[in-house]
Amino acid sequence: MKLETPLVVLNFKTYIEATGENAVRIAEICGDISRETGISIIAVPQLPDIYAVADTGVPVFSQHIDGIGSGSYTGHVLAESVRDAGATGTLINHSERRLTLADIDAAIGAARRTGLTTIVCSNNVATTRAAAALGPDFVAVEPPELIGTGIPVSSADPDVVTGSVDAVLGIDPGVRVLCGAGISKGEDMRAALELGTVGVLLASGIIRAPDPKTALMDLISGIE
Ligand code: G3P
């Protein structure tokens, strides 16, 4: 699925503020703002909430899938199951759910098998280069040390972003680059786009905001 960019990918993680009915509430906020602004916003809830969040009409990605097929894989995540629950894509190798290179490759294969769009997460230019070589749809570079700090990667470490954009261009220009970690404001969004990405991957700046709708509108305001 070719996603319109710029792109905002909102990771609900395991924040209690974004589970169950709260996941649906935040998804509805994403849908309202996406319709008002025309900006693509993807919700990334926990597995049990995929179906209810997808039912709001907002595009949904899974936080993870495994590179497995049908069979005896207790506790793993089958790509077909998240697709049938309403997801249209998935994160792979988030820093909080790290995989080996072989696992990432297998997960991309499972996503391709089921038509899921893939965002492979990386933590620096070298891992971005390796991820791009596997041919995902997107790579999202996120220095783990900035995650959850409110210190945006777009200003704290712009070189990791521009370096990742350049690295991916040299490997597969068809792979698009996102960045994340500490992103929360319109100025962070604008900076990320100016550094050559097509959007952002974020979580706490919106999910844990006193008013997630106001926080998301401020983020979007950074897109001219
Ligand atoms: O998946 C995005 C996430 O890792 C970034 O976290 O809280 O810094 O926006 P946060």
PDB file of C-alpha atoms and ligand atoms in Angstrom:
ATOM      1  CA  MET A   1       0.000   0.000   0.000  1.00  0.00           C
ATOM      2  CA  LYS A   2       1.579   3.354  -1.109  1.00  0.00           C
ATOM      3  CA  LEU A   3       1.125   5.715   1.819  1.00  0.00           C
ATOM      4  CA  GLU A   4       0.751   9.457   1.232  1.00  0.00           C
ATOM      5  CA  THR A   5       3.550  11.466   2.838  1.00  0.00           C
ATOM      6  CA  PRO A   6       4.297  13.383   5.006  1.00  0.00           C
ATOM      7  CA  LEU A   7       3.451  10.670   7.475  1.00  0.00           C
ATOM      8  CA  VAL A   8       2.822  10.651  11.226  1.00  0.00           C
ATOM      9  CA  VAL A   9       3.140   7.200  12.838  1.00  0.00           C
ATOM     10  CA  LEU A  10       1.821   7.210  16.416  1.00  0.00           C
ATOM     11  CA  ASN A  11       3.107   4.286  18.492  1.00  0.00           C
ATOM     12  CA  PHE A  12       0.783   3.489  21.407  1.00  0.00           C
ATOM     13  CA  LYS A  13       3.436   1.167  22.927  1.00  0.00           C
ATOM     14  CA  THR A  14       2.137  -0.319  26.198  1.00  0.00           C
ATOM     15  CA  TYR A  15       1.047   2.999  27.645  1.00  0.00           C
ATOM     16  CA  ILE A  16      -2.082   2.429  29.770  1.00  0.00           C
ATOM     17  CA  GLU A  17      -3.311   5.773  28.440  1.00  0.00           C
ATOM     18  CA  ALA A  18      -3.603   4.066  25.029  1.00  0.00           C
ATOM     19  CA  THR A  19      -5.146   0.672  25.680  1.00  0.00           C
ATOM     20  CA  GLY A  20      -8.720  -0.578  25.325  1.00  0.00           C
ATOM     21  CA  GLU A  21     -11.248   2.276  25.189  1.00  0.00           C
ATOM     22  CA  ASN A  22      -8.397   4.783  25.425  1.00  0.00           C
ATOM     23  CA  ALA A  23      -6.835   3.271  22.296  1.00  0.00           C
ATOM     24  CA  VAL A  24     -10.112   3.820  20.441  1.00  0.00           C
ATOM     25  CA  ARG A  25     -10.367   7.390  21.777  1.00  0.00           C
ATOM     26  CA  ILE A  26      -6.869   8.254  20.561  1.00  0.00           C
ATOM     27  CA  ALA A  27      -7.511   6.541  17.220  1.00  0.00           C
ATOM     28  CA  GLU A  28     -10.627   8.678  16.756  1.00  0.00           C
ATOM     29  CA  ILE A  29      -8.540  11.797  17.452  1.00  0.00           C
ATOM     30  CA  CYS A  30      -6.051  10.640  14.796  1.00  0.00           C
ATOM     31  CA  GLY A  31      -8.867  10.079  12.318  1.00  0.00           C
ATOM     32  CA  ASP A  32     -10.498  13.450  13.007  1.00  0.00           C
ATOM     33  CA  ILE A  33      -7.221  15.364  12.569  1.00  0.00           C
ATOM     34  CA  SER A  34      -6.263  13.368   9.467  1.00  0.00           C
ATOM     35  CA  ARG A  35      -9.589  14.213   7.836  1.00  0.00           C
ATOM     36  CA  GLU A  36      -9.318  17.897   8.883  1.00  0.00           C
ATOM     37  CA  THR A  37      -5.733  18.340   7.650  1.00  0.00           C
ATOM     38  CA  GLY A  38      -5.314  15.705   4.921  1.00  0.00           C
ATOM     39  CA  ILE A  39      -2.183  14.432   6.702  1.00  0.00           C
ATOM     40  CA  SER A  40      -1.679  10.636   6.891  1.00  0.00           C
ATOM     41  CA  ILE A  41      -1.682   9.501  10.523  1.00  0.00           C
ATOM     42  CA  ILE A  42      -1.148   5.821  11.362  1.00  0.00           C
ATOM     43  CA  ALA A  43      -2.133   4.347  14.735  1.00  0.00           C
ATOM     44  CA  VAL A  44       0.083   1.593  16.178  1.00  0.00           C
ATOM     45  CA  PRO A  45      -1.825   0.015  19.093  1.00  0.00           C
ATOM     46  CA  GLN A  46      -1.107  -3.130  21.066  1.00  0.00           C
ATOM     47  CA  LEU A  47      -2.101  -6.379  19.373  1.00  0.00           C
ATOM     48  CA  PRO A  48      -5.391  -6.911  21.270  1.00  0.00           C
ATOM     49  CA  ASP A  49      -6.554  -3.422  20.291  1.00  0.00           C
ATOM     50  CA  ILE A  50      -5.896  -3.679  16.532  1.00  0.00           C
ATOM     51  CA  TYR A  51      -9.402  -4.755  15.623  1.00  0.00           C
ATOM     52  CA  ALA A  52     -11.225  -2.038  17.625  1.00  0.00           C
ATOM     53  CA  VAL A  53      -8.806   0.685  16.497  1.00  0.00           C
ATOM     54  CA  ALA A  54      -9.049  -0.381  12.835  1.00  0.00           C
ATOM     55  CA  ASP A  55     -12.830  -0.290  13.212  1.00  0.00           C
ATOM     56  CA  THR A  56     -12.607   3.506  13.738  1.00  0.00           C
ATOM     57  CA  GLY A  57     -11.368   3.770  10.132  1.00  0.00           C
ATOM     58  CA  VAL A  58      -7.876   5.078  10.994  1.00  0.00           C
ATOM     59  CA  PRO A  59      -4.992   3.233   9.286  1.00  0.00           C
ATOM     60  CA  VAL A  60      -3.485   0.740  11.756  1.00  0.00           C
ATOM     61  CA  PHE A  61      -0.076  -0.898  11.950  1.00  0.00           C
ATOM     62  CA  SER A  62       0.991  -3.685  14.291  1.00  0.00           C
ATOM     63  CA  GLN A  63       3.878  -3.027  16.700  1.00  0.00           C
ATOM     64  CA  HIS A  64       5.515  -6.279  15.586  1.00  0.00           C
ATOM     65  CA  ILE A  65       5.130  -9.445  13.523  1.00  0.00           C
ATOM     66  CA  ASP A  66       7.233 -12.585  13.454  1.00  0.00           C
ATOM     67  CA  GLY A  67       8.752 -14.142  10.349  1.00  0.00           C
ATOM     68  CA  ILE A  68       6.678 -17.249  10.686  1.00  0.00           C
ATOM     69  CA  GLY A  69       3.841 -18.982   8.842  1.00  0.00           C
ATOM     70  CA  SER A  70       0.865 -21.055   9.923  1.00  0.00           C
ATOM     71  CA  GLY A  71       1.808 -23.725  12.476  1.00  0.00           C
ATOM     72  CA  SER A  72       2.998 -24.356  16.002  1.00  0.00           C
ATOM     73  CA  TYR A  73       4.496 -20.993  16.994  1.00  0.00           C
ATOM     74  CA  THR A  74       2.840 -20.321  20.372  1.00  0.00           C
ATOM     75  CA  GLY A  75       3.123 -16.707  21.489  1.00  0.00           C
ATOM     76  CA  HIS A  76       4.367 -15.481  18.115  1.00  0.00           C
ATOM     77  CA  VAL A  77       2.556 -12.975  15.889  1.00  0.00           C
ATOM     78  CA  LEU A  78       1.343 -14.267  12.512  1.00  0.00           C
ATOM     79  CA  ALA A  79       1.207 -11.614   9.768  1.00  0.00           C
ATOM     80  CA  GLU A  80      -2.136 -12.938   8.538  1.00  0.00           C
ATOM     81  CA  SER A  81      -3.641 -12.493  12.012  1.00  0.00           C
ATOM     82  CA  VAL A  82      -2.801  -8.792  12.216  1.00  0.00           C
ATOM     83  CA  ARG A  83      -3.928  -8.285   8.613  1.00  0.00           C
ATOM     84  CA  ASP A  84      -7.238 -10.006   9.289  1.00  0.00           C
ATOM     85  CA  ALA A  85      -7.691  -7.888  12.428  1.00  0.00           C
ATOM     86  CA  GLY A  86      -7.519  -4.790  10.202  1.00  0.00           C
ATOM     87  CA  ALA A  87      -3.832  -3.796  10.194  1.00  0.00           C
ATOM     88  CA  THR A  88      -2.356  -2.621   6.876  1.00  0.00           C
ATOM     89  CA  GLY A  89       1.269  -2.595   8.019  1.00  0.00           C
ATOM     90  CA  THR A  90       3.691  -3.262  10.838  1.00  0.00           C
ATOM     91  CA  LEU A  91       6.718  -1.980  12.685  1.00  0.00           C
ATOM     92  CA  ILE A  92       9.641  -4.406  12.678  1.00  0.00           C
ATOM     93  CA  ASN A  93      12.682  -4.321  14.990  1.00  0.00           C
ATOM     94  CA  HIS A  94      11.577  -1.450  17.208  1.00  0.00           C
ATOM     95  CA  SER A  95      14.342  -0.753  19.760  1.00  0.00           C
ATOM     96  CA  GLU A  96      11.994  -2.090  22.442  1.00  0.00           C
ATOM     97  CA  ARG A  97      11.403  -5.285  20.396  1.00  0.00           C
ATOM     98  CA  ARG A  98      14.806  -5.915  18.817  1.00  0.00           C
ATOM     99  CA  LEU A  99      15.293  -8.741  16.281  1.00  0.00           C
ATOM    100  CA  THR A 100      18.311 -10.346  14.625  1.00  0.00           C
ATOM    101  CA  LEU A 101      19.028  -9.394  11.010  1.00  0.00           C
ATOM    102  CA  ALA A 102      17.725 -12.807   9.905  1.00  0.00           C
ATOM    103  CA  ASP A 103      14.511 -12.295  11.909  1.00  0.00           C
ATOM    104  CA  ILE A 104      14.004  -8.855  10.346  1.00  0.00           C
ATOM    105  CA  ASP A 105      14.418 -10.375   6.881  1.00  0.00           C
ATOM    106  CA  ALA A 106      11.932 -13.143   7.709  1.00  0.00           C
ATOM    107  CA  ALA A 107       9.425 -10.655   9.131  1.00  0.00           C
ATOM    108  CA  ILE A 108       9.656  -8.538   5.973  1.00  0.00           C
ATOM    109  CA  GLY A 109       9.011 -11.724   3.975  1.00  0.00           C
ATOM    110  CA  ALA A 110       5.917 -12.484   6.068  1.00  0.00           C
ATOM    111  CA  ALA A 111       4.687  -8.915   5.579  1.00  0.00           C
ATOM    112  CA  ARG A 112       5.198  -9.167   1.820  1.00  0.00           C
ATOM    113  CA  ARG A 113       3.304 -12.474   1.836  1.00  0.00           C
ATOM    114  CA  THR A 114       0.311 -10.755   3.385  1.00  0.00           C
ATOM    115  CA  GLY A 115       0.519  -7.299   1.767  1.00  0.00           C
ATOM    116  CA  LEU A 116       1.464  -5.483   4.967  1.00  0.00           C
ATOM    117  CA  THR A 117       3.511  -2.276   4.633  1.00  0.00           C
ATOM    118  CA  THR A 118       6.780  -2.447   6.588  1.00  0.00           C
ATOM    119  CA  ILE A 119       8.553   0.128   8.763  1.00  0.00           C
ATOM    120  CA  VAL A 120      11.877  -1.324   9.947  1.00  0.00           C
ATOM    121  CA  CYS A 121      13.339   0.549  12.911  1.00  0.00           C
ATOM    122  CA  SER A 122      17.050   1.293  13.184  1.00  0.00           C
ATOM    123  CA  ASN A 123      19.195   3.112  15.739  1.00  0.00           C
ATOM    124  CA  ASN A 124      22.058   4.635  13.713  1.00  0.00           C
ATOM    125  CA  VAL A 125      23.328   5.054  10.143  1.00  0.00           C
ATOM    126  CA  ALA A 126      24.936   1.597   9.976  1.00  0.00           C
ATOM    127  CA  THR A 127      21.780  -0.246  11.042  1.00  0.00           C
ATOM    128  CA  THR A 128      19.731   1.987   8.746  1.00  0.00           C
ATOM    129  CA  ARG A 129      21.977   0.905   5.874  1.00  0.00           C
ATOM    130  CA  ALA A 130      21.538  -2.765   6.799  1.00  0.00           C
ATOM    131  CA  ALA A 131      17.762  -2.408   7.144  1.00  0.00           C
ATOM    132  CA  ALA A 132      17.426  -0.652   3.783  1.00  0.00           C
ATOM    133  CA  ALA A 133      19.317  -3.505   2.091  1.00  0.00           C
ATOM    134  CA  LEU A 134      16.456  -5.835   3.099  1.00  0.00           C
ATOM    135  CA  GLY A 135      13.982  -3.775   1.061  1.00  0.00           C
ATOM    136  CA  PRO A 136      11.344  -2.585   3.537  1.00  0.00           C
ATOM    137  CA  ASP A 137       8.889   0.125   2.577  1.00  0.00           C
ATOM    138  CA  PHE A 138      10.229   2.490   5.243  1.00  0.00           C
ATOM    139  CA  VAL A 139      13.144   2.690   7.657  1.00  0.00           C
ATOM    140  CA  ALA A 140      12.624   4.685  10.863  1.00  0.00           C
ATOM    141  CA  VAL A 141      15.853   5.782  12.512  1.00  0.00           C
ATOM    142  CA  GLU A 142      15.486   6.265  16.287  1.00  0.00           C
ATOM    143  CA  PRO A 143      18.456   6.671  18.649  1.00  0.00           C
ATOM    144  CA  PRO A 144      17.241   4.722  21.710  1.00  0.00           C
ATOM    145  CA  GLU A 145      18.890   7.101  24.164  1.00  0.00           C
ATOM    146  CA  LEU A 146      16.525   9.878  23.037  1.00  0.00           C
ATOM    147  CA  ILE A 147      13.318   7.803  23.190  1.00  0.00           C
ATOM    148  CA  GLY A 148      10.881   9.144  25.753  1.00  0.00           C
ATOM    149  CA  THR A 149      13.100  12.107  26.668  1.00  0.00           C
ATOM    150  CA  GLY A 150      11.227  14.854  24.825  1.00  0.00           C
ATOM    151  CA  ILE A 151      14.614  15.804  23.333  1.00  0.00           C
ATOM    152  CA  PRO A 152      13.911  15.546  19.585  1.00  0.00           C
ATOM    153  CA  VAL A 153      16.331  13.614  17.403  1.00  0.00           C
ATOM    154  CA  SER A 154      15.807  16.265  14.710  1.00  0.00           C
ATOM    155  CA  SER A 155      17.696  18.785  16.842  1.00  0.00           C
ATOM    156  CA  ALA A 156      19.737  16.571  19.230  1.00  0.00           C
ATOM    157  CA  ASP A 157      21.272  14.430  16.499  1.00  0.00           C
ATOM    158  CA  PRO A 158      20.418  15.742  13.011  1.00  0.00           C
ATOM    159  CA  ASP A 159      23.444  13.956  11.512  1.00  0.00           C
ATOM    160  CA  VAL A 160      21.979  10.521  12.268  1.00  0.00           C
ATOM    161  CA  VAL A 161      18.902  11.601  10.303  1.00  0.00           C
ATOM    162  CA  THR A 162      20.686  13.106   7.293  1.00  0.00           C
ATOM    163  CA  GLY A 163      23.233  10.272   7.351  1.00  0.00           C
ATOM    164  CA  SER A 164      20.401   7.737   7.277  1.00  0.00           C
ATOM    165  CA  VAL A 165      18.623   9.540   4.426  1.00  0.00           C
ATOM    166  CA  ASP A 166      21.838   9.586   2.380  1.00  0.00           C
ATOM    167  CA  ALA A 167      22.670   5.963   3.221  1.00  0.00           C
ATOM    168  CA  VAL A 168      19.246   4.726   2.112  1.00  0.00           C
ATOM    169  CA  LEU A 169      19.424   6.725  -1.128  1.00  0.00           C
ATOM    170  CA  GLY A 170      22.667   4.922  -1.938  1.00  0.00           C
ATOM    171  CA  ILE A 171      21.158   1.490  -1.323  1.00  0.00           C
ATOM    172  CA  ASP A 172      17.513   1.629  -2.417  1.00  0.00           C
ATOM    173  CA  PRO A 173      15.890   4.956  -3.358  1.00  0.00           C
ATOM    174  CA  GLY A 174      12.530   3.183  -3.137  1.00  0.00           C
ATOM    175  CA  VAL A 175      12.877   2.915   0.646  1.00  0.00           C
ATOM    176  CA  ARG A 176      11.567   6.006   2.440  1.00  0.00           C
ATOM    177  CA  VAL A 177      12.994   7.306   5.720  1.00  0.00           C
ATOM    178  CA  LEU A 178      11.211   8.334   8.901  1.00  0.00           C
ATOM    179  CA  CYS A 179      12.808   9.477  12.122  1.00  0.00           C
ATOM    180  CA  GLY A 180      11.734   9.268  15.760  1.00  0.00           C
ATOM    181  CA  ALA A 181      12.713   9.695  19.414  1.00  0.00           C
ATOM    182  CA  GLY A 182      11.763  12.726  21.459  1.00  0.00           C
ATOM    183  CA  ILE A 183       9.580  14.173  18.694  1.00  0.00           C
ATOM    184  CA  SER A 184       6.586  16.079  20.032  1.00  0.00           C
ATOM    185  CA  LYS A 185       6.165  19.572  18.555  1.00  0.00           C
ATOM    186  CA  GLY A 186       5.446  21.199  15.220  1.00  0.00           C
ATOM    187  CA  GLU A 187       9.018  22.463  15.048  1.00  0.00           C
ATOM    188  CA  ASP A 188      10.285  18.889  15.474  1.00  0.00           C
ATOM    189  CA  MET A 189       8.075  17.718  12.602  1.00  0.00           C
ATOM    190  CA  ARG A 190       9.268  20.580  10.383  1.00  0.00           C
ATOM    191  CA  ALA A 191      12.910  19.859  11.216  1.00  0.00           C
ATOM    192  CA  ALA A 192      12.468  16.148  10.440  1.00  0.00           C
ATOM    193  CA  LEU A 193      11.070  16.973   6.995  1.00  0.00           C
ATOM    194  CA  GLU A 194      13.801  19.553   6.356  1.00  0.00           C
ATOM    195  CA  LEU A 195      16.406  16.881   7.155  1.00  0.00           C
ATOM    196  CA  GLY A 196      15.052  14.783   4.280  1.00  0.00           C
ATOM    197  CA  THR A 197      12.664  12.358   5.960  1.00  0.00           C
ATOM    198  CA  VAL A 198       9.062  11.784   4.851  1.00  0.00           C
ATOM    199  CA  GLY A 199       7.701  11.838   8.406  1.00  0.00           C
ATOM    200  CA  VAL A 200       8.010  10.878  12.038  1.00  0.00           C
ATOM    201  CA  LEU A 201       7.470   7.955  14.405  1.00  0.00           C
ATOM    202  CA  LEU A 202       6.501   9.103  17.897  1.00  0.00           C
ATOM    203  CA  ALA A 203       4.783   8.070  21.101  1.00  0.00           C
ATOM    204  CA  SER A 204       4.966   9.824  24.493  1.00  0.00           C
ATOM    205  CA  GLY A 205       4.705  13.416  23.261  1.00  0.00           C
ATOM    206  CA  ILE A 206       1.156  12.653  22.143  1.00  0.00           C
ATOM    207  CA  ILE A 207       0.048   9.610  24.146  1.00  0.00           C
ATOM    208  CA  ARG A 208       1.103  11.089  27.514  1.00  0.00           C
ATOM    209  CA  ALA A 209       0.096  14.674  26.729  1.00  0.00           C
ATOM    210  CA  PRO A 210      -2.603  16.184  28.982  1.00  0.00           C
ATOM    211  CA  ASP A 211      -4.581  16.820  25.778  1.00  0.00           C
ATOM    212  CA  PRO A 212      -3.465  14.457  22.968  1.00  0.00           C
ATOM    213  CA  LYS A 213      -5.635  16.222  20.369  1.00  0.00           C
ATOM    214  CA  THR A 214      -4.000  19.610  21.024  1.00  0.00           C
ATOM    215  CA  ALA A 215      -0.557  17.974  21.034  1.00  0.00           C
ATOM    216  CA  LEU A 216      -1.233  16.224  17.713  1.00  0.00           C
ATOM    217  CA  MET A 217      -2.571  19.434  16.138  1.00  0.00           C
ATOM    218  CA  ASP A 218       0.620  21.237  17.239  1.00  0.00           C
ATOM    219  CA  LEU A 219       2.759  18.489  15.690  1.00  0.00           C
ATOM    220  CA  ILE A 220       0.851  18.692  12.403  1.00  0.00           C
ATOM    221  CA  SER A 221       1.182  22.501  12.410  1.00  0.00           C
ATOM    222  CA  GLY A 222       4.839  21.935  11.567  1.00  0.00           C
ATOM    223  CA  ILE A 223       3.899  20.663   8.131  1.00  0.00           C
ATOM    224  CA  GLU A 224       3.703  23.533   5.660  1.00  0.00           C
TER     225      GLU A 224
HETATM  226  O1  G3P B   1       8.184   4.307  18.218  1.00  0.00           O
HETATM  227  C1  G3P B   1       8.457   5.652  18.502  1.00  0.00           C
HETATM  228  C2  G3P B   1       9.078   5.789  19.827  1.00  0.00           C
HETATM  229  O2  G3P B   1      10.104   4.861  20.043  1.00  0.00           O
HETATM  230  C3  G3P B   1       9.534   7.178  20.120  1.00  0.00           C
HETATM  231  O3  G3P B   1       9.219   7.390  21.452  1.00  0.00           O
HETATM  232  O4  G3P B   1       8.203   8.616  23.305  1.00  0.00           O
HETATM  233  O5  G3P B   1      10.307   9.478  22.212  1.00  0.00           O
HETATM  234  O6  G3P B   1       8.130   9.587  20.984  1.00  0.00           O
HETATM  235  P1  G3P B   1       8.948   8.851  22.003  1.00  0.00           P
END
